[in-house]
Coordinates of C-alpha atoms in Angstrom, one line a residue:
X1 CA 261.1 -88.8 30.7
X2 CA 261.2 -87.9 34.1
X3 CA 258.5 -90.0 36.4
X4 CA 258.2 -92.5 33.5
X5 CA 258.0 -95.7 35.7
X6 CA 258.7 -98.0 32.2
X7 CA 262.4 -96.3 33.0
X8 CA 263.4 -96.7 36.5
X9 CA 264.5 -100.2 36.9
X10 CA 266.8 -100.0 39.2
X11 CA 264.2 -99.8 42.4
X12 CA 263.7 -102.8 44.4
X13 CA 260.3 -101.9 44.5
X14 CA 260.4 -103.6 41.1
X15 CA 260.5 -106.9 43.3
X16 CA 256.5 -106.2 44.0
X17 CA 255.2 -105.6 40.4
X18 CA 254.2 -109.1 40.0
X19 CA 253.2 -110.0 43.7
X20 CA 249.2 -111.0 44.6
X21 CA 247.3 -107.8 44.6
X22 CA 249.0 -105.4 42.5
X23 CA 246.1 -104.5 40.3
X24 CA 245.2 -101.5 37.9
X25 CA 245.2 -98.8 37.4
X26 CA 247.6 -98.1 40.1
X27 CA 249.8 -101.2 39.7
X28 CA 252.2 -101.8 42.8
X29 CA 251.4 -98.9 44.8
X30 CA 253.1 -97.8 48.0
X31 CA 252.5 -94.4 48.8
X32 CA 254.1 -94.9 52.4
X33 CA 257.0 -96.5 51.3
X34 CA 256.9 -99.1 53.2
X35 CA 258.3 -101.5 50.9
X36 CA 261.2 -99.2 49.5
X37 CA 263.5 -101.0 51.6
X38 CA 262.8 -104.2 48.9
X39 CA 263.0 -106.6 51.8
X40 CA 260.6 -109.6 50.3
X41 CA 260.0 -110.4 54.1
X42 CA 258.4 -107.6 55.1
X43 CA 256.5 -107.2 52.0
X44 CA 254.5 -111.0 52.0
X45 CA 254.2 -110.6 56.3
X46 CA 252.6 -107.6 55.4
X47 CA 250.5 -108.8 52.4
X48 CA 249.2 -111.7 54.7
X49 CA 248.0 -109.3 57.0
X50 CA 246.6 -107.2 54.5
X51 CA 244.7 -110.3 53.8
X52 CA 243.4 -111.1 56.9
X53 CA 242.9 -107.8 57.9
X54 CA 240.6 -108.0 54.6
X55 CA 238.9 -111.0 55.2
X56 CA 237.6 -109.7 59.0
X57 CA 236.7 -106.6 57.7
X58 CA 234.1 -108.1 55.1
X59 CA 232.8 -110.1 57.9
X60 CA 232.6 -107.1 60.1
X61 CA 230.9 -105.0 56.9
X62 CA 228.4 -107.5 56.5
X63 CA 227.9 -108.4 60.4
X64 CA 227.0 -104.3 60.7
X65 CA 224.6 -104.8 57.5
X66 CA 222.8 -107.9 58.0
X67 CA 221.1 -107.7 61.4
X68 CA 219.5 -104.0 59.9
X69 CA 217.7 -106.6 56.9
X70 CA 217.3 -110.2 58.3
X71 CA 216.5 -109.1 61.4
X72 CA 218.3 -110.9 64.8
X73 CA 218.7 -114.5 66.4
X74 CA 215.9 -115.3 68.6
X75 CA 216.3 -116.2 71.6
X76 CA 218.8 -115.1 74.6
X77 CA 222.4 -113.8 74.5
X78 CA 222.2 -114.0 78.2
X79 CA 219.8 -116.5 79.6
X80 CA 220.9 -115.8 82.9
X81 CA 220.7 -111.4 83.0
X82 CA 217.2 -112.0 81.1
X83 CA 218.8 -110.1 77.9
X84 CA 217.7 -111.4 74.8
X85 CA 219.9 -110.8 71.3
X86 CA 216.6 -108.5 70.0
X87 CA 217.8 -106.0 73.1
X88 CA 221.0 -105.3 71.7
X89 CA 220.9 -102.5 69.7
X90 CA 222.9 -102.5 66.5
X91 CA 226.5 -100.5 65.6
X92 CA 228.4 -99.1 68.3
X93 CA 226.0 -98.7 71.2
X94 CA 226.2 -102.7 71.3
X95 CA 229.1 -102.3 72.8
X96 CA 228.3 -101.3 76.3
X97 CA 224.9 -103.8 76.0
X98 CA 227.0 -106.7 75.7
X99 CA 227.6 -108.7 78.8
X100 CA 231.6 -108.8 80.6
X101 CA 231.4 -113.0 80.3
X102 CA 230.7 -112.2 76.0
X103 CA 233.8 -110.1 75.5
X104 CA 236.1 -112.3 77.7
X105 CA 234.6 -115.0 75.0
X106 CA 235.0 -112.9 72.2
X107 CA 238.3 -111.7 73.3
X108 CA 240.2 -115.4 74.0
X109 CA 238.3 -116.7 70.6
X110 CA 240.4 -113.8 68.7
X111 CA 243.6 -114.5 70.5
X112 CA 242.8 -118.6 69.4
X113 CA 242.7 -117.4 66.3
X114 CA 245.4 -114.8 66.4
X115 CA 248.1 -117.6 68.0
X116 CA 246.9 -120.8 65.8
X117 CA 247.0 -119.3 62.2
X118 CA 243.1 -119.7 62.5
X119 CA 242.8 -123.5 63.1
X120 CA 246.2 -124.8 63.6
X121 CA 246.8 -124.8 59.4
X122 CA 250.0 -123.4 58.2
X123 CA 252.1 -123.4 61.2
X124 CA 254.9 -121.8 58.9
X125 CA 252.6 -118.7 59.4
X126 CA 251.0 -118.9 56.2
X127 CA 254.5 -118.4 54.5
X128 CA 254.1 -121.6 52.2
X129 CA 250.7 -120.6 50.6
X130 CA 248.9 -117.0 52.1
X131 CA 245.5 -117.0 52.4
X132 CA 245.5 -120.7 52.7
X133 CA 243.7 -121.8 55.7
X134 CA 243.1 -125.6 55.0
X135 CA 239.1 -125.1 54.4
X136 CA 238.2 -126.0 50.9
X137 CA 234.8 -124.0 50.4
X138 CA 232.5 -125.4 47.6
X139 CA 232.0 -123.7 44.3
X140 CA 235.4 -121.5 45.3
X141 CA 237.8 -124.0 46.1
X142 CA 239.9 -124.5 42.7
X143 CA 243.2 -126.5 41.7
X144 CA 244.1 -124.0 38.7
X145 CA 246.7 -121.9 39.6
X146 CA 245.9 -118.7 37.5
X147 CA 242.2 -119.0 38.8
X148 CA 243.1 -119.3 42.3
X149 CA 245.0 -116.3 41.5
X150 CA 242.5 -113.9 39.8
X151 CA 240.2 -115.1 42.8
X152 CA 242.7 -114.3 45.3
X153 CA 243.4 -110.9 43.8
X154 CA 239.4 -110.3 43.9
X155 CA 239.2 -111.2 47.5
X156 CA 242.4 -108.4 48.1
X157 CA 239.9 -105.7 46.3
X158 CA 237.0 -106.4 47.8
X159 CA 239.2 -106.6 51.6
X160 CA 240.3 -103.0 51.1
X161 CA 236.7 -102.2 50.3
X162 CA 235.4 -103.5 53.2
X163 CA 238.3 -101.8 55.1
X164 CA 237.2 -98.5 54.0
X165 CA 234.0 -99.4 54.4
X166 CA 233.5 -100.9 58.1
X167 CA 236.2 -97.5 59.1
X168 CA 233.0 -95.4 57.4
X169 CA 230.4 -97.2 59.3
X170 CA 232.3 -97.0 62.5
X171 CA 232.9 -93.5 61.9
X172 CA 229.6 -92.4 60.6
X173 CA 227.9 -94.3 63.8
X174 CA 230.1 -92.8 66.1
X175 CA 229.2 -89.2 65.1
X176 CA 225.6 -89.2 64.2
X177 CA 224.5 -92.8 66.2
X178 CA 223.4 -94.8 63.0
X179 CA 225.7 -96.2 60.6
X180 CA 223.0 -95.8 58.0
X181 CA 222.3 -92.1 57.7
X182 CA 218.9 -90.4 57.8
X183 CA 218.4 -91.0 53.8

């Protein structure tokens, strides 16, 4: 039958099906095309990003969340300009409250991480083992293979979530000034 997937197996996108992070219901799902070329290259360059793009995006989600519940650090941000971290207002309007000296910090810590591979680990560019950063976390940290995988394909989910999510929060902040609603 026409469309019948189970038939056509004659596309390099075939190449994918088994790759980290093709998950149900959709399976291996490109709906750009960017992988119809077939080149495996591409695809696990672009699948590490997807990680890390993942991975900061959680953080982000739960950086936007967490001051709203546990409250903020006490103390200053900037000893010097008298501005303490309770001043800065969460979401977007932090943005202009935050001194120039904390964005050029900010800004060189990203491009640290951005030239190093994180902390210097996998200097192939994560090619040998993606998502790999050399820190073993307790309780996560496993030697099983399939494990590692399932856990890795849980971490891909829950990446695109937070995607979604921190684009929502940035987007529902920007129009109405809260990320939070009036509910």
């Amino acid at each position: 039958a026409w469309g019948d997937w189970a038939l056509y197996t004659d596309s390099p996108l075939r190449a994918f099906e088994t790759e980290l992070g093709v998950q149900a219901p959709f399976g291996f799902w490109d709906p750009m095309g960017l992988s119809s070329d077939g080149d495996a290259e591409n695809f696990r360059r672009r699948r590490q990003t997807e990680l890390k793009h993942g991975r900061i995006s959680m953080l982000a989600t739960m950086g936007y969340i967490t001051p709203e519940i546990t409250g903020k650090f006490p103390g200053y941000l900037s000893p010097a300009a008298g501005l303490k971290f309770e001043d800065i207002p969460n979401g977007l309007a932090a943005i202009s409250k935050v001194p120039g000296a904390g964005w050029v910090q900010i800004v060189l810590y990203a491009l640290f991480c951005e030239s190093t591979g994180g902390f210097g680990y996998n200097s192939d560019g994560q090619r040998s083992d993606p998502g790999n950063c050399g820190w073993r976390p307790p309780l996560l940290a496993t030697e099983d293979k399939d494990l590692r995988r399932k856990r890795l394909n849980a971490e891909l989910a829950n990446g695109r979530l937070a995607m979604m999510a921190i684009i929502g929060m940035f987007f529902q902040d920007g129009l109405t000034g809260s990320a939070w609603g009036d509910w």
